[in-house]
Short mmCIF file of C-alpha atoms (C1' of nucleotides) in Angstrom, two decimals:
data_model
loop_
_atom_site.label_atom_id
_atom_site.label_comp_id
_atom_site.label_asym_id
_atom_site.label_seq_id
_atom_site.Cartn_x
_atom_site.Cartn_y
_atom_site.Cartn_z
CA UNK A 22 66.86 26.78 -76.97
CA UNK A 23 64.79 29.53 -79.06
CA UNK A 24 61.38 29.52 -78.98
CA UNK A 25 60.41 33.08 -80.64
CA UNK A 26 57.06 31.75 -81.64
CA UNK A 27 55.73 29.81 -79.16
CA UNK A 28 55.03 30.67 -75.54
CA UNK A 29 55.71 28.11 -74.21
CA UNK A 30 56.75 27.43 -69.66
CA UNK A 31 60.00 26.52 -70.01
CA UNK A 32 62.53 25.03 -66.82
CA UNK A 33 65.18 27.54 -66.28
CA UNK A 34 65.47 31.73 -66.26
CA UNK A 35 63.68 32.99 -68.11
CA UNK A 36 65.01 34.78 -70.82
CA UNK A 37 65.21 38.77 -70.50
CA UNK A 38 64.80 39.61 -74.33
CA UNK A 39 62.77 39.35 -76.68
CA UNK A 40 64.58 37.56 -79.36
CA UNK A 41 62.19 39.00 -82.04
CA UNK A 42 62.73 42.32 -81.06
CA UNK A 43 66.48 41.80 -80.76
CA UNK A 44 66.38 39.80 -84.08
CA UNK A 45 64.67 43.88 -86.18
CA UNK A 46 67.60 45.64 -83.48
CA UNK A 47 70.29 42.92 -85.49
CA UNK A 48 68.54 43.51 -89.14
CA UNK A 49 68.74 47.39 -88.82
CA UNK A 50 72.56 47.55 -87.62
CA UNK A 51 73.50 44.86 -90.71
CA UNK A 52 71.48 47.09 -93.61
CA UNK A 53 72.90 50.09 -91.78
CA UNK A 54 76.86 48.28 -92.25
CA UNK A 55 77.21 45.36 -94.28
CA UNK A 56 77.68 41.90 -92.13
CA UNK A 57 81.43 43.06 -91.72
CA UNK A 58 81.00 46.33 -90.45
CA UNK A 59 78.61 45.23 -88.32
CA UNK A 60 80.64 44.44 -85.00
CA UNK A 61 79.37 42.21 -81.78
CA UNK A 62 80.14 45.59 -79.51
CA UNK A 63 77.48 47.33 -81.92
CA UNK A 64 75.07 44.23 -82.61
CA UNK A 65 74.94 43.63 -78.99
CA UNK A 66 75.06 47.48 -77.80
CA UNK A 67 71.94 48.13 -80.18
CA UNK A 68 70.06 44.63 -79.38
CA UNK A 69 70.22 45.31 -75.66
CA UNK A 70 72.21 42.37 -74.97
CA UNK A 71 75.62 40.66 -73.75
CA UNK A 72 77.40 38.43 -75.82
CA UNK A 73 77.20 35.27 -74.00
CA UNK A 74 72.74 35.54 -74.37
CA UNK A 75 72.78 36.35 -78.35
CA UNK A 76 75.56 33.33 -78.50
CA UNK A 77 72.99 31.45 -77.05
CA UNK A 78 69.90 32.67 -78.68
CA UNK A 79 71.28 32.81 -82.29
CA UNK A 80 74.05 30.52 -82.41
CA UNK A 81 76.92 32.92 -84.09
CA UNK A 82 77.54 35.99 -85.97
CA UNK A 83 77.15 34.13 -88.98
CA UNK A 84 73.82 32.43 -87.89
CA UNK A 85 72.50 35.92 -86.62
CA UNK A 86 73.06 37.18 -90.13
CA UNK A 87 71.23 34.57 -91.94
CA UNK A 88 68.22 34.99 -89.57
CA UNK A 89 68.02 39.03 -89.62
CA UNK A 90 68.27 38.35 -93.99
CA UNK A 91 65.27 36.02 -93.82
CA UNK A 92 63.13 38.85 -91.99
CA UNK A 93 64.46 41.01 -94.00
CA UNK A 94 62.62 39.18 -97.21
CA UNK A 95 60.13 38.53 -94.90
CA UNK A 96 59.37 41.94 -94.51
CA UNK A 97 60.74 43.96 -96.68
CA UNK A 98 60.70 41.91 -100.05
CA UNK A 99 57.40 40.98 -99.64
CA UNK A 100 56.67 43.69 -102.07
CA UNK A 101 58.58 41.22 -105.09
CA UNK A 102 56.16 38.91 -105.24
CA UNK A 103 53.02 40.72 -104.95
CA UNK A 104 54.53 42.75 -107.59
CA UNK A 105 54.43 40.02 -109.90
CA UNK A 106 50.84 39.18 -109.60
CA UNK A 107 50.04 42.36 -111.59
CA UNK A 108 48.43 41.32 -114.48
CA UNK A 109 50.39 43.45 -116.70
CA UNK A 110 54.15 43.57 -117.65
CA UNK A 111 54.07 46.98 -117.15
CA UNK A 112 52.16 47.08 -114.44
CA UNK A 113 55.26 44.39 -112.65
CA UNK A 114 57.35 46.60 -113.87
CA UNK A 115 56.35 49.69 -112.34
CA UNK A 116 55.30 47.75 -108.85
CA UNK A 117 59.06 47.38 -108.63
CA UNK A 118 60.41 49.64 -109.43
CA UNK A 119 57.82 52.08 -106.97
CA UNK A 120 58.24 48.89 -104.04
CA UNK A 121 62.15 49.25 -104.44
CA UNK A 122 61.92 52.87 -103.78
CA UNK A 123 59.12 52.65 -101.25
CA UNK A 124 61.39 50.20 -99.70
CA UNK A 125 65.09 51.46 -99.98
CA UNK A 126 64.26 54.96 -99.56
CA UNK A 127 62.05 55.30 -96.58
CA UNK A 128 61.91 57.37 -94.10
CA UNK A 129 61.86 54.77 -91.10
CA UNK A 130 65.00 52.23 -92.23
CA UNK A 131 68.62 52.67 -93.49
CA UNK A 132 68.78 53.91 -96.54
CA UNK A 133 69.89 51.00 -99.72
CA UNK A 134 69.07 47.23 -100.02
CA UNK A 135 70.67 45.18 -97.71
CA UNK A 136 71.58 42.16 -100.24
CA UNK A 137 73.41 44.83 -102.42
CA UNK A 138 75.69 45.93 -99.27
CA UNK A 139 75.76 42.40 -98.75
CA UNK A 140 76.70 41.03 -101.73
CA UNK A 141 79.59 44.00 -102.42
CA UNK A 142 81.48 43.96 -99.25
CA UNK A 143 84.25 43.54 -98.54
CA UNK A 144 86.27 40.97 -97.55
CA UNK A 145 87.52 37.62 -97.51
CA UNK A 146 86.24 35.63 -94.39
CA UNK A 147 82.22 36.90 -95.02
CA UNK A 148 82.42 35.12 -98.46
CA UNK A 149 79.26 32.31 -97.68
CA UNK A 150 77.71 35.48 -96.78
CA UNK A 151 78.36 36.97 -100.25
CA UNK A 152 77.56 34.08 -101.80
CA UNK A 153 74.28 33.09 -99.72
CA UNK A 154 73.19 36.82 -101.10
CA UNK A 155 73.62 36.07 -104.21
CA UNK A 156 71.70 32.79 -104.27
CA UNK A 157 68.94 34.12 -102.85
CA UNK A 158 69.07 37.22 -105.27
CA UNK A 159 69.22 34.22 -108.47
CA UNK A 160 66.49 32.63 -107.22
CA UNK A 161 64.27 35.89 -107.29
CA UNK A 162 65.26 37.14 -110.36
CA UNK A 163 64.90 33.51 -111.48
CA UNK A 164 60.42 34.33 -110.69
CA UNK A 165 60.56 37.37 -112.35
CA UNK A 166 61.54 36.09 -115.94
CA UNK A 167 59.03 33.53 -115.76
CA UNK A 168 56.58 35.98 -114.53
CA UNK A 169 57.54 38.35 -118.25
CA UNK A 170 57.74 34.76 -120.66
CA UNK A 171 54.03 34.42 -119.51
CA UNK A 172 53.75 38.08 -120.72
CA UNK A 173 54.76 36.97 -123.68
CA UNK A 174 52.86 34.06 -123.76
CA UNK A 175 49.81 36.19 -123.05
CA UNK A 176 50.64 39.29 -125.68
CA UNK A 177 50.97 42.03 -122.99
CA UNK A 178 54.59 42.05 -124.07
CA UNK A 179 55.61 41.52 -127.88
CA UNK A 180 56.62 38.96 -129.54
CA UNK A 181 59.95 39.88 -130.39
CA UNK A 182 61.57 41.54 -127.06
CA UNK A 183 63.52 39.50 -124.61
CA UNK A 184 61.85 38.00 -121.24
CA UNK A 185 65.22 36.95 -119.80
CA UNK A 186 67.08 40.67 -121.28
CA UNK A 187 64.71 42.81 -119.80
CA UNK A 188 63.94 41.18 -115.84
CA UNK A 189 67.70 41.65 -115.69
CA UNK A 190 67.62 44.66 -116.77
CA UNK A 191 65.10 45.60 -114.47
CA UNK A 192 67.00 44.21 -111.62
CA UNK A 193 69.76 46.07 -112.77
CA UNK A 194 68.04 49.53 -112.39
CA UNK A 195 66.80 48.17 -109.13
CA UNK A 196 70.08 47.61 -107.80
CA UNK A 197 71.50 50.62 -109.25
CA UNK A 198 68.65 52.43 -107.25
CA UNK A 199 70.11 50.35 -104.27
CA UNK A 200 73.34 52.12 -104.47
CA UNK A 201 72.18 55.44 -105.09
CA UNK A 202 70.08 55.63 -102.12
CA UNK A 203 72.72 53.99 -100.38
CA UNK A 204 75.23 56.75 -101.36
CA UNK A 205 72.35 59.41 -100.52
CA UNK A 206 70.43 60.75 -103.34
CA UNK A 207 67.75 62.20 -102.05
CA UNK A 208 64.10 60.40 -102.79
CA UNK A 209 63.15 62.99 -105.27
CA UNK A 210 66.06 62.32 -107.79
CA UNK A 211 65.18 58.86 -107.61
CA UNK A 212 61.62 58.88 -108.33
CA UNK A 213 63.00 61.11 -111.41
CA UNK A 214 64.86 57.58 -112.01
CA UNK A 215 61.68 55.48 -111.65
CA UNK A 216 59.56 57.48 -113.89
CA UNK A 217 62.56 57.75 -116.50
CA UNK A 218 62.66 54.15 -116.63
CA UNK A 219 59.01 52.79 -116.99
CA UNK A 220 58.81 56.90 -119.90
CA UNK A 221 61.56 54.18 -121.79
CA UNK A 222 59.11 50.69 -120.79
CA UNK A 223 58.66 49.03 -123.61
CA UNK A 224 55.41 47.46 -123.25
CA UNK A 225 51.44 48.99 -122.28
CA UNK B 2 110.22 61.69 -99.71
CA UNK B 3 108.26 60.13 -102.73
CA UNK B 4 109.22 61.20 -105.97
CA UNK B 5 107.37 58.53 -109.03
CA UNK B 6 108.37 60.66 -111.94
CA UNK B 7 111.09 62.20 -111.28
CA UNK B 8 114.19 59.32 -110.82
CA UNK B 9 117.16 62.38 -109.54
CA UNK B 10 119.28 60.93 -107.66
CA UNK B 11 118.56 60.83 -104.23
CA UNK B 12 120.95 60.63 -101.59
CA UNK B 13 120.70 57.84 -98.80
CA UNK B 14 119.53 54.17 -99.58
CA UNK B 15 117.45 53.74 -103.20
CA UNK B 16 114.01 52.35 -102.66
CA UNK B 17 114.02 49.10 -103.55
CA UNK B 18 110.42 48.95 -105.02
CA UNK B 19 108.44 50.93 -107.87
CA UNK B 20 106.07 53.36 -106.07
CA UNK B 21 103.85 53.34 -109.20
CA UNK B 22 103.93 49.50 -109.63
CA UNK B 23 103.62 49.18 -106.04
CA UNK B 24 100.33 51.71 -106.38
CA UNK B 25 98.43 49.69 -109.24
CA UNK B 26 99.47 46.57 -107.16
CA UNK B 27 97.59 48.10 -104.13
CA UNK B 28 94.39 49.68 -106.71
CA UNK B 29 93.84 46.03 -107.35
CA UNK B 30 93.73 44.97 -104.05
CA UNK B 31 91.43 47.86 -103.34
CA UNK B 32 89.37 46.85 -105.84
CA UNK B 33 88.80 43.45 -105.19
CA UNK B 34 87.83 43.64 -101.46
CA UNK B 35 87.38 47.39 -100.60
CA UNK B 36 89.06 49.67 -98.80
CA UNK B 37 87.69 48.22 -94.87
CA UNK B 38 88.19 44.74 -96.56
CA UNK B 39 91.65 45.44 -98.05
CA UNK B 40 94.03 44.88 -94.33
CA UNK B 41 97.60 46.23 -94.48
CA UNK B 42 98.92 42.56 -94.26
CA UNK B 43 97.15 41.51 -97.68
CA UNK B 44 98.10 44.75 -99.48
CA UNK B 45 101.84 45.02 -98.30
CA UNK B 46 102.51 41.11 -98.78
CA UNK B 47 100.57 41.51 -102.61
CA UNK B 48 102.65 44.96 -103.40
CA UNK B 49 105.94 42.62 -102.11
CA UNK B 50 106.92 45.50 -99.78
CA UNK B 51 107.13 45.71 -95.65
CA UNK B 52 104.68 48.38 -94.11
CA UNK B 53 107.33 50.63 -92.76
CA UNK B 54 107.79 51.41 -96.16
CA UNK B 55 104.80 51.52 -97.35
CA UNK B 56 103.87 53.80 -94.77
CA UNK B 57 107.24 56.09 -95.64
CA UNK B 58 106.04 56.37 -99.04
CA UNK B 59 102.31 56.61 -98.91
CA UNK B 60 101.38 57.90 -96.11
CA UNK B 61 99.41 55.93 -94.52
CA UNK B 62 95.88 53.33 -94.89
CA UNK B 63 93.80 56.13 -96.41
CA UNK B 64 96.34 58.31 -98.88
CA UNK B 65 97.16 54.70 -100.37
CA UNK B 66 93.75 54.83 -101.11
CA UNK B 67 93.05 57.71 -102.18
CA UNK B 68 96.56 57.45 -104.42
CA UNK B 69 95.04 54.23 -105.74
CA UNK B 70 92.07 55.82 -106.53
CA UNK B 71 93.27 58.76 -108.09
CA UNK B 72 94.77 55.72 -110.88
CA UNK B 73 92.07 54.33 -111.08
CA UNK B 74 90.08 58.29 -112.11
CA UNK B 75 93.07 58.33 -114.79
CA UNK B 76 93.61 55.10 -115.89
CA UNK B 77 90.30 52.68 -116.06
CA UNK B 78 87.53 55.71 -115.87
CA UNK B 79 89.43 57.88 -118.91
CA UNK B 80 85.91 56.03 -120.84
CA UNK B 81 83.71 58.26 -119.38
CA UNK B 82 85.30 61.55 -120.27
CA UNK B 83 85.55 60.39 -123.72
CA UNK B 84 82.34 59.30 -123.70
CA UNK B 85 81.43 62.47 -123.02
CA UNK B 86 82.60 63.83 -126.75
CA UNK B 87 80.63 60.94 -128.48
CA UNK B 88 78.78 63.82 -131.07
CA UNK B 89 74.74 62.84 -130.47
CA UNK B 90 73.94 62.06 -127.11
CA UNK B 91 72.26 58.30 -127.97
CA UNK B 92 76.95 57.91 -129.07
CA UNK B 93 77.43 59.03 -125.23
CA UNK B 94 75.08 56.38 -123.76
CA UNK B 95 76.59 54.40 -126.03
CA UNK B 96 80.34 54.39 -125.02
CA UNK B 97 79.58 55.24 -122.16
CA UNK B 98 77.66 51.99 -121.54
CA UNK B 99 80.29 49.73 -123.58
CA UNK B 100 82.96 51.74 -120.65
CA UNK B 101 81.46 50.34 -117.90
CA UNK B 102 80.94 46.79 -119.38
CA UNK B 103 84.99 46.90 -120.43
CA UNK B 104 86.10 47.88 -117.73
CA UNK B 105 83.75 46.34 -114.44
CA UNK B 106 83.73 42.81 -116.13
CA UNK B 107 87.10 42.73 -118.53
CA UNK B 108 88.90 39.37 -117.75
CA UNK B 109 92.45 41.10 -116.28
CA UNK B 110 90.86 42.92 -113.55
CA UNK B 111 88.37 42.88 -110.58
CA UNK B 112 84.78 42.59 -111.23
CA UNK B 113 82.71 45.33 -110.35
CA UNK B 114 83.53 49.30 -109.87
CA UNK B 115 86.08 50.21 -107.19
CA UNK B 116 83.67 53.30 -106.57
CA UNK B 117 80.71 51.47 -106.17
CA UNK B 118 82.15 48.66 -103.97
CA UNK B 119 84.10 51.99 -101.65
CA UNK B 120 80.81 53.56 -101.21
CA UNK B 121 77.85 51.05 -100.41
CA UNK B 122 80.69 49.48 -97.96
CA UNK B 123 81.24 49.19 -95.02
CA UNK B 124 81.79 49.75 -91.21
CA UNK B 125 82.02 53.55 -89.27
CA UNK B 126 85.53 54.13 -89.94
CA UNK B 127 85.85 54.71 -93.98
CA UNK B 128 83.23 57.43 -93.86
CA UNK B 129 85.73 60.16 -94.62
CA UNK B 130 86.32 57.83 -98.03
CA UNK B 131 82.93 56.42 -98.52
CA UNK B 132 82.39 60.45 -98.74
CA UNK B 133 85.10 61.19 -100.78
CA UNK B 134 84.00 58.50 -103.32
CA UNK B 135 80.10 60.18 -104.15
CA UNK B 136 81.35 63.45 -104.05
CA UNK B 137 84.28 61.90 -107.01
CA UNK B 138 81.07 60.35 -108.79
CA UNK B 139 79.00 63.72 -108.53
CA UNK B 140 81.33 66.28 -110.34
CA UNK B 141 81.90 63.70 -113.01
CA UNK B 142 77.83 63.16 -113.39
CA UNK B 143 77.26 66.73 -113.37
CA UNK B 144 79.14 66.43 -116.32
CA UNK B 145 76.94 64.22 -117.85
CA UNK B 146 74.28 66.22 -116.99
CA UNK B 147 75.85 69.77 -118.83
CA UNK B 148 76.72 67.49 -122.24
CA UNK B 149 72.62 66.22 -122.02
CA UNK B 150 71.73 69.33 -121.96
CA UNK B 151 74.26 70.90 -124.55
CA UNK B 152 72.51 67.33 -126.60
CA UNK B 153 69.33 68.61 -125.53
CA UNK B 154 70.43 72.69 -126.96
CA UNK B 155 71.33 70.90 -130.17
CA UNK B 156 67.98 68.19 -131.13
CA UNK B 157 69.52 65.73 -131.10
CA UNK B 158 67.61 65.33 -127.77
CA UNK B 159 64.26 66.03 -128.16
CA UNK B 160 62.95 69.12 -126.71
CA UNK B 161 60.66 67.36 -123.45
CA UNK B 162 63.26 65.46 -122.80
CA UNK B 163 64.88 65.66 -119.33
CA UNK B 164 68.37 65.65 -119.74
CA UNK B 165 68.85 65.60 -115.36
CA UNK B 166 66.94 62.27 -114.95
CA UNK B 167 68.22 60.72 -118.14
CA UNK B 168 71.43 61.14 -117.23
CA UNK B 169 70.85 60.06 -113.18
CA UNK B 170 68.89 56.78 -114.97
CA UNK B 171 71.75 56.27 -117.33
CA UNK B 172 74.04 56.56 -113.89
CA UNK B 173 72.18 54.38 -112.79
CA UNK B 174 72.05 51.59 -114.90
CA UNK B 175 75.88 51.20 -115.05
CA UNK B 176 76.02 51.75 -110.96
CA UNK B 177 73.72 48.86 -111.52
CA UNK B 178 75.65 47.38 -113.92
CA UNK B 179 78.90 46.88 -111.27
CA UNK B 180 76.45 45.33 -108.59
CA UNK B 181 75.64 42.49 -111.73
CA UNK B 182 79.34 42.78 -112.20
CA UNK B 183 80.53 42.17 -108.58
CA UNK B 184 78.19 39.57 -108.44
CA UNK B 185 79.57 37.44 -111.20
CA UNK B 186 76.81 37.81 -113.62
CA UNK B 187 78.02 36.79 -116.84
CA UNK B 188 79.41 38.86 -120.07
CA UNK B 189 77.34 37.53 -121.74
CA UNK B 190 74.09 38.91 -120.08
CA UNK B 191 75.49 42.27 -119.07
CA UNK B 192 75.81 42.52 -122.75
CA UNK B 193 72.01 41.72 -123.33
CA UNK B 194 70.87 44.55 -120.80
CA UNK B 195 73.61 47.19 -122.01
CA UNK B 196 71.55 46.17 -125.43
CA UNK B 197 68.41 46.49 -123.71
CA UNK B 198 69.50 49.74 -122.41
CA UNK B 199 70.52 51.45 -125.47
CA UNK B 200 67.14 49.76 -127.53
CA UNK B 201 64.70 51.80 -125.00
CA UNK B 202 67.15 55.06 -124.66
CA UNK B 203 64.78 58.13 -126.35
CA UNK B 204 67.33 59.69 -129.09
CA UNK B 205 68.41 58.46 -132.33
"C1'" DT C 9 63.96 23.27 -49.40
"C1'" DG C 10 66.86 21.15 -52.26
"C1'" DC C 11 68.19 20.29 -57.53
"C1'" DA C 12 68.49 21.15 -62.20
"C1'" DA C 13 67.99 23.47 -65.80
"C1'" DT C 14 68.81 28.19 -67.55
"C1'" DA C 15 69.90 32.93 -68.30
"C1'" DT C 16 72.82 36.18 -66.90
"C1'" DA C 17 77.32 39.12 -65.92
"C1'" DT C 18 81.93 39.51 -66.53
"C1'" DA C 19 85.95 38.65 -67.29
"C1'" DC C 20 88.32 36.58 -70.76
"C1'" DC C 21 91.08 33.73 -74.77
"C1'" DG C 22 94.32 34.21 -79.36
"C1'" DA C 23 94.02 36.45 -83.73
"C1'" DT C 24 93.72 40.54 -86.66
"C1'" DC C 25 93.52 45.39 -87.11
"C1'" DA C 26 96.06 49.68 -88.05
"C1'" DG C 27 99.97 52.04 -87.04
"C1'" DT C 28 105.23 52.47 -85.35
"C1'" DA C 29 109.98 52.23 -82.69
"C1'" DT C 30 114.73 50.66 -83.60
"C1'" DA C 31 118.91 48.71 -85.50
"C1'" DG C 32 120.95 47.71 -89.64
"C1'" DA C 33 122.09 48.13 -94.38
"C1'" DA C 34 123.15 50.65 -98.40
"C1'" DA C 35 124.09 55.13 -100.76
"C1'" DG C 36 126.11 59.60 -101.47
"C1'" DT C 37 129.74 63.19 -99.95
"C1'" DA C 38 132.70 64.31 -97.37
"C1'" DT D 22 137.68 56.16 -94.14
"C1'" DA D 23 134.35 58.88 -91.73
"C1'" DC D 24 129.36 60.42 -91.88
"C1'" DT D 25 124.95 61.61 -93.27
"C1'" DT D 26 120.83 60.13 -95.50
"C1'" DT D 27 117.08 57.53 -96.75
"C1'" DC D 28 115.48 53.17 -96.11
"C1'" DT D 29 114.51 47.47 -95.15
"C1'" DA D 30 113.39 44.02 -91.86
"C1'" DT D 31 112.42 43.29 -87.13
"C1'" DA D 32 109.44 43.12 -83.81
"C1'" DC D 33 106.22 45.73 -81.01
"C1'" DT D 34 101.95 48.79 -79.87
"C1'" DG D 35 97.42 49.38 -78.14
"C1'" DA D 36 93.06 48.65 -79.90
"C1'" DT D 37 89.64 45.08 -81.75
"C1'" DC D 38 87.66 41.43 -83.92
"C1'" DG D 39 84.73 36.73 -83.35
"C1'" DG D 40 83.97 34.30 -79.61
"C1'" DT D 41 84.54 31.89 -74.62
"C1'" DA D 42 84.70 29.88 -69.88
"C1'" DT D 43 83.42 30.19 -65.62
"C1'" DA D 44 80.96 32.17 -61.49
"C1'" DT D 45 76.23 34.21 -60.12
"C1'" DA D 46 70.99 34.63 -60.66
"C1'" DT D 47 66.30 33.19 -61.55
"C1'" DT D 48 62.95 29.41 -62.84
"C1'" DG D 49 60.57 24.64 -62.93
"C1'" DC D 50 60.12 21.00 -60.31
"C1'" DA D 51 60.87 17.16 -56.58
#
DNA sequence: TGCAATATATACCGATCAGTATAGAAAGTA
DNA sequence: TACTTTCTATACTGATCGGTATATATTGCA
C-alpha cells in the first residue's frame, strides 16, 4: 500500500511519483476549487498521475480530500496553536488575525480558507465532508475558548467579559476575512480590517 | 415570452405555473445548494415544472440564477438600505447586524447568505456568477462607506476614525456571521457575536 | 530464468450534468 | 371547424462526473 515516510524496499514495480508531492498538489487544487469543484480530471492532471494510481495510493476522492485536509491543518493552520501560546489575550488575538492574514492572503497559496470553502459549498453529495470540516473547526474553537477563559482567570481579560462570546466573535472575523480574501479583496484592505478589529479588542 | 407582472390575455396555451412562485422556489434551492450545487433536476422538481418550461420562461440556469439573485436582493437584503437610514453610525451598525441575523439565521429560510455561498464556491464554470455576486456586493459596500463618511462629517463618528476601514470591518463580521450560520451555529451564539461586535463598536 | 507483486496506461462503466428536438395538448382567432 | 400560437411531456444529446477492468510494464525474489 502507501508508505509515504518509510522508503522500505518493496517488491513489485516502484511508484513513479512522490505521494507527498502529489498530496500537496491535490491540496492546492481543493483549496482553489473546493471539494466538489475539484474534478478528478483536474486533480490527476495537476498531480501528474493517472486515476488508477490515485485510487491505489489514496483510496478515493473523499479519502484524498481528508488527507489533504490533514496536511492543510498540519502545515497551514499551525499558526492557530502557536497563537494560543501568546502570553496575553490580546497577543492571542493579534497572532490569530495576523496568522489568518498570512495564510489566507499569501502570494504563494490560493486565497481564502480551505475550511470555509469546504463548509460553505456546495451540493448534497459532499455532506459528510462538510460535517467533518465543521467538526474539526469546532474543536479548534473550543481550544480558543479555553485559552480566553484562562486569560480571564489570569486577569488580562476583565472579570465581566465573556470568553466564549469573544472567541466566537474572533473566529467570526477570521472567517469573514477568508470570505473577503477569496473574493479578491486586496491585502492592504484586509490588513486594515485586522487593525480595526484589534483597535476594538477589549483587553490589553 | 414571460410577463410575470402583467396578466395580459395572450394567445396560445396558457402557462400552468406562476413564474413568481417558481422563481421563489428556485431561490430557495440556490440558497441551500449554491449555484453549482443546485442541479436542474432538483430545481425543476422543486419548482414543479419541466425543463423545457424552465428554459422557455427563464432562459437557462445562469439567467434563472440572476433572476433569483434579483429577488433575493429585493426581498431579503432590503434591510441593508433601510439600515443606512438609521440616524447614527451605531444605529446603522445595529440594524445591519440584526438584519443579517434575521435574514441569514431565520427559521423559514435557508441558513447563511446566498451571496457568500455563491462567491465562495466552487468550480471554474461558475466564474462569471462569482464575479457578478462580488460586483453587487462591492456596490452595496460602497454605500456603507458613504454613509459612515457622512457619519464622521456629522460628528457621530470621531474625527480620527476611518469610515472605509469600519465599513469593511463591519461587512467582514457580517460575512463571518453567514459562514457560521451556514455551518449550523445556534441563533443564540450568533446573537452573542452581534452583541460583542456592538459592544466593541467605536461610536455612540 | 521464471514467478509473484506492484504500478502504469488505456479504455471503459453507469450516472448525472446542462441543454434541446419533437410531438402533442390547450388556448385565441377566423 | 380550421389554423396559429404557445405551453407541456417525453425522450434524447454530447459532455463530464467518480470510479474501475484489463492488459502491460517493471521490480524483487527464488
